């Protein structure tokens, strides 16, 4: 199986996968935590001995955040998602990493069985960021990989900080935007099934994973 990235519409693979997941799409900024019909969503059944997460940078993404998270956690089988919110934070509550437009959504979902697996880091700024010695998008991906991913020589004792949900660091991280979707060409396959064919320790550039000719 191969992996593809990009938007979807009509009756394509994305639309079919979203229908099959049977999850309620809730407003991302609603005060109560959105309901999930079954507790089985809280911890996906492992079929492989490695974990896969997403590092994503977002701005003005509130309206479709839940749909995007539902799809990647439920239909594709990612273990964790780390969203870097690039908003200036006018609507946010708090400063620094706790601010930003998605801060209210994050605060309301930390005890949720599904959405607690998706975290938000406020990452304001545009252009070149001297703090990270990189441009905003690359800076977000570098910070995400450093904080939430494993590197060669890591042992299992290095965990994600408790304030970010704790747990083991991800063996593999996909770097995509919130207007992009990753889906296996074969909808019966999870992201773990796809990566098992192309495993390289401590990382595999997404753009090097074979995809169908129609994908971008």
Short mmCIF file of C-alpha atoms in Angstrom, two decimals:
data_model
loop_
_atom_site.label_atom_id
_atom_site.label_comp_id
_atom_site.label_asym_id
_atom_site.label_seq_id
_atom_site.Cartn_x
_atom_site.Cartn_y
_atom_site.Cartn_z
CA UNK A 1 0.00 0.00 0.00
CA UNK A 2 1.09 3.56 -0.55
CA UNK A 3 0.37 6.79 1.25
CA UNK A 4 -1.15 9.87 -0.30
CA UNK A 5 -1.54 13.45 0.90
CA UNK A 6 -3.91 16.20 -0.11
CA UNK A 7 -7.48 17.38 0.21
CA UNK A 8 -10.52 15.36 -0.71
CA UNK A 9 -14.09 15.88 -1.74
CA UNK A 10 -17.11 14.27 -3.30
CA UNK A 11 -17.02 10.51 -2.91
CA UNK A 12 -13.24 10.08 -2.86
CA UNK A 13 -11.17 8.12 -0.32
CA UNK A 14 -11.31 10.92 2.24
CA UNK A 15 -15.10 11.23 2.12
CA UNK A 16 -15.55 7.46 2.38
CA UNK A 17 -13.12 7.20 5.30
CA UNK A 18 -14.84 10.00 7.17
CA UNK A 19 -18.23 8.35 6.74
CA UNK A 20 -16.90 5.02 7.95
CA UNK A 21 -15.42 6.51 11.11
CA UNK A 22 -18.95 7.50 12.24
CA UNK A 23 -17.77 10.31 14.52
CA UNK A 24 -19.70 13.44 15.34
CA UNK A 25 -18.09 16.57 13.97
CA UNK A 26 -18.33 19.24 16.64
CA UNK A 27 -17.50 22.95 16.64
CA UNK A 28 -13.85 23.32 17.56
CA UNK A 29 -14.42 26.25 19.93
CA UNK A 30 -17.44 24.90 21.82
CA UNK A 31 -17.22 25.06 25.59
CA UNK A 32 -18.10 21.43 26.49
CA UNK A 33 -15.93 18.53 25.40
CA UNK A 34 -17.45 16.86 22.33
CA UNK A 35 -18.93 13.41 23.02
CA UNK A 36 -17.46 10.21 21.65
CA UNK A 37 -19.75 7.21 21.42
CA UNK A 38 -17.27 4.56 22.55
CA UNK A 39 -14.34 4.50 24.96
CA UNK A 40 -12.44 2.33 22.50
CA UNK A 41 -11.29 5.53 20.78
CA UNK A 42 -9.17 6.48 23.80
CA UNK A 43 -6.35 4.08 22.94
CA UNK A 44 -6.05 2.60 19.46
CA UNK A 45 -5.32 -1.11 19.32
CA UNK A 46 -1.64 -1.51 18.48
CA UNK A 47 -0.95 -3.70 15.47
CA UNK A 48 2.71 -2.76 15.21
CA UNK A 49 5.43 -2.09 17.74
CA UNK A 50 5.97 1.56 16.80
CA UNK A 51 4.05 4.80 17.19
CA UNK A 52 3.20 7.43 14.58
CA UNK A 53 2.27 11.06 15.20
CA UNK A 54 1.61 14.23 13.23
CA UNK A 55 3.25 17.62 13.57
CA UNK A 56 0.98 20.18 11.91
CA UNK A 57 1.09 23.96 11.67
CA UNK A 58 -2.24 25.77 11.54
CA UNK A 59 -3.74 29.23 11.32
CA UNK A 60 -7.46 30.09 11.28
CA UNK A 61 -8.26 26.36 11.38
CA UNK A 62 -10.96 26.28 14.06
CA UNK A 63 -13.81 25.58 11.66
CA UNK A 64 -12.45 22.25 10.43
CA UNK A 65 -10.06 21.20 13.22
CA UNK A 66 -12.33 18.49 14.65
CA UNK A 67 -13.00 16.89 11.26
CA UNK A 68 -9.28 16.84 10.49
CA UNK A 69 -8.42 15.29 13.87
CA UNK A 70 -11.25 12.73 13.64
CA UNK A 71 -10.02 11.59 10.27
CA UNK A 72 -6.34 11.19 11.16
CA UNK A 73 -6.87 9.55 14.57
CA UNK A 74 -9.81 7.30 13.71
CA UNK A 75 -9.74 6.55 10.00
CA UNK A 76 -5.97 6.49 9.42
CA UNK A 77 -4.83 5.41 12.89
CA UNK A 78 -2.27 8.01 13.96
CA UNK A 79 -1.44 7.72 17.67
CA UNK A 80 -0.97 11.41 18.54
CA UNK A 81 -1.30 14.82 16.89
CA UNK A 82 0.62 17.99 17.77
CA UNK A 83 -0.87 21.16 16.29
CA UNK A 84 1.29 24.30 16.24
CA UNK A 85 -1.15 27.22 16.26
CA UNK A 86 0.38 30.06 14.25
CA UNK A 87 -2.37 32.56 15.11
CA UNK A 88 -1.48 35.87 16.72
CA UNK A 89 -3.79 34.93 19.56
CA UNK A 90 -6.31 37.76 19.67
CA UNK A 91 -9.01 35.28 20.71
CA UNK A 92 -6.74 33.20 22.90
CA UNK A 93 -6.62 32.97 26.65
CA UNK A 94 -3.22 33.09 28.28
CA UNK A 95 0.25 33.85 27.03
CA UNK A 96 3.05 31.96 25.35
CA UNK A 97 2.37 28.35 24.49
CA UNK A 98 -0.98 28.43 26.29
CA UNK A 99 -2.36 31.31 24.20
CA UNK A 100 -3.60 31.38 20.63
CA UNK A 101 -6.94 30.94 18.92
CA UNK A 102 -7.11 27.23 19.79
CA UNK A 103 -6.38 27.62 23.50
CA UNK A 104 -10.04 27.29 24.54
CA UNK A 105 -10.45 24.11 22.50
CA UNK A 106 -7.33 22.65 24.10
CA UNK A 107 -8.47 23.51 27.63
CA UNK A 108 -11.86 21.87 27.07
CA UNK A 109 -10.53 18.59 25.69
CA UNK A 110 -7.69 17.50 28.00
CA UNK A 111 -9.84 14.83 29.67
CA UNK A 112 -11.64 13.81 26.47
CA UNK A 113 -11.04 10.15 25.49
CA UNK A 114 -10.19 10.99 21.88
CA UNK A 115 -9.22 14.65 21.62
CA UNK A 116 -6.76 14.51 24.52
CA UNK A 117 -4.54 12.71 22.02
CA UNK A 118 -4.34 15.96 20.03
CA UNK A 119 -2.37 18.76 21.67
CA UNK A 120 -1.95 22.41 20.71
CA UNK A 121 1.20 24.53 21.05
CA UNK A 122 0.84 28.27 20.45
CA UNK A 123 3.51 29.19 17.91
CA UNK A 124 3.03 32.83 16.82
CA UNK A 125 5.31 34.69 14.48
CA UNK A 126 5.91 35.10 10.78
CA UNK A 127 8.97 35.12 8.59
CA UNK A 128 12.34 34.33 10.15
CA UNK A 129 12.19 33.60 13.89
CA UNK A 130 15.53 34.30 15.56
CA UNK A 131 14.52 32.27 18.63
CA UNK A 132 14.48 29.11 16.51
CA UNK A 133 16.98 30.24 13.86
CA UNK A 134 14.47 29.22 11.20
CA UNK A 135 11.37 30.41 9.37
CA UNK A 136 8.04 29.91 11.16
CA UNK A 137 6.95 26.65 9.56
CA UNK A 138 10.34 24.98 9.71
CA UNK A 139 10.76 26.24 13.27
CA UNK A 140 7.48 24.59 14.29
CA UNK A 141 8.48 21.27 12.75
CA UNK A 142 11.94 21.36 14.35
CA UNK A 143 10.49 22.11 17.77
CA UNK A 144 7.86 19.39 17.40
CA UNK A 145 10.41 16.76 16.40
CA UNK A 146 12.70 17.73 19.29
CA UNK A 147 9.96 17.64 21.93
CA UNK A 148 7.69 14.85 20.76
CA UNK A 149 9.80 12.56 18.57
CA UNK A 150 12.52 10.03 19.25
CA UNK A 151 16.07 10.44 18.00
CA UNK A 152 18.80 7.88 17.55
CA UNK A 153 20.10 6.78 20.93
CA UNK A 154 16.90 7.61 22.82
CA UNK A 155 15.69 5.09 25.33
CA UNK A 156 12.15 4.53 26.53
CA UNK A 157 12.74 6.66 29.64
CA UNK A 158 12.50 9.89 27.62
CA UNK A 159 8.83 10.81 27.64
CA UNK A 160 6.69 13.69 26.45
CA UNK A 161 6.31 16.25 29.23
CA UNK A 162 3.32 15.65 31.49
CA UNK A 163 1.82 19.03 30.62
CA UNK A 164 1.61 17.81 27.03
CA UNK A 165 -0.10 14.53 27.83
CA UNK A 166 2.93 12.48 28.85
CA UNK A 167 3.57 9.08 27.37
CA UNK A 168 6.33 7.83 25.09
CA UNK A 169 7.77 9.96 22.34
CA UNK A 170 6.71 9.13 18.79
CA UNK A 171 8.83 6.76 16.71
CA UNK A 172 7.71 8.50 13.51
CA UNK A 173 6.30 11.96 12.84
CA UNK A 174 4.55 13.23 9.70
CA UNK A 175 5.01 16.95 8.97
CA UNK A 176 1.90 18.33 7.25
CA UNK A 177 -0.46 21.32 7.29
CA UNK A 178 -4.06 21.31 8.48
CA UNK A 179 -5.31 21.72 4.92
CA UNK A 180 -3.64 18.43 3.97
CA UNK A 181 -4.82 14.88 4.57
CA UNK A 182 -2.84 11.65 4.59
CA UNK A 183 -4.62 8.51 3.48
CA UNK A 184 -3.56 5.05 2.34
CA UNK A 185 -4.57 4.27 -1.22
CA UNK A 186 -6.03 1.07 0.23
CA UNK A 187 -8.56 2.30 2.86
CA UNK A 188 -8.23 -1.00 4.74
CA UNK A 189 -4.66 -0.07 5.69
CA UNK A 190 -3.65 2.10 8.64
CA UNK A 191 -0.69 4.48 8.62
CA UNK A 192 1.17 1.80 10.59
CA UNK A 193 0.51 -0.77 7.86
CA UNK A 194 1.87 1.60 5.22
CA UNK A 195 4.99 2.59 7.14
CA UNK A 196 5.79 -1.03 7.97
CA UNK A 197 6.76 -1.41 4.30
CA UNK A 198 9.16 1.55 4.37
CA UNK A 199 10.56 1.55 7.90
CA UNK A 200 13.81 3.43 8.41
CA UNK A 201 14.87 3.91 12.05
CA UNK A 202 14.15 7.38 13.51
CA UNK A 203 12.40 8.86 10.53
CA UNK A 204 11.32 8.64 6.92
CA UNK A 205 10.75 11.80 4.91
CA UNK A 206 7.09 11.82 3.91
CA UNK A 207 7.87 13.13 0.44
CA UNK A 208 10.06 10.02 -0.13
CA UNK A 209 7.26 7.54 0.60
CA UNK A 210 5.89 6.31 -2.75
CA UNK A 211 2.47 7.74 -3.60
CA UNK A 212 0.06 7.37 -6.47
CA UNK A 213 0.65 9.52 -9.54
CA UNK A 214 -2.54 11.48 -8.88
CA UNK A 215 -1.46 12.66 -5.43
CA UNK A 216 0.53 15.76 -4.49
#
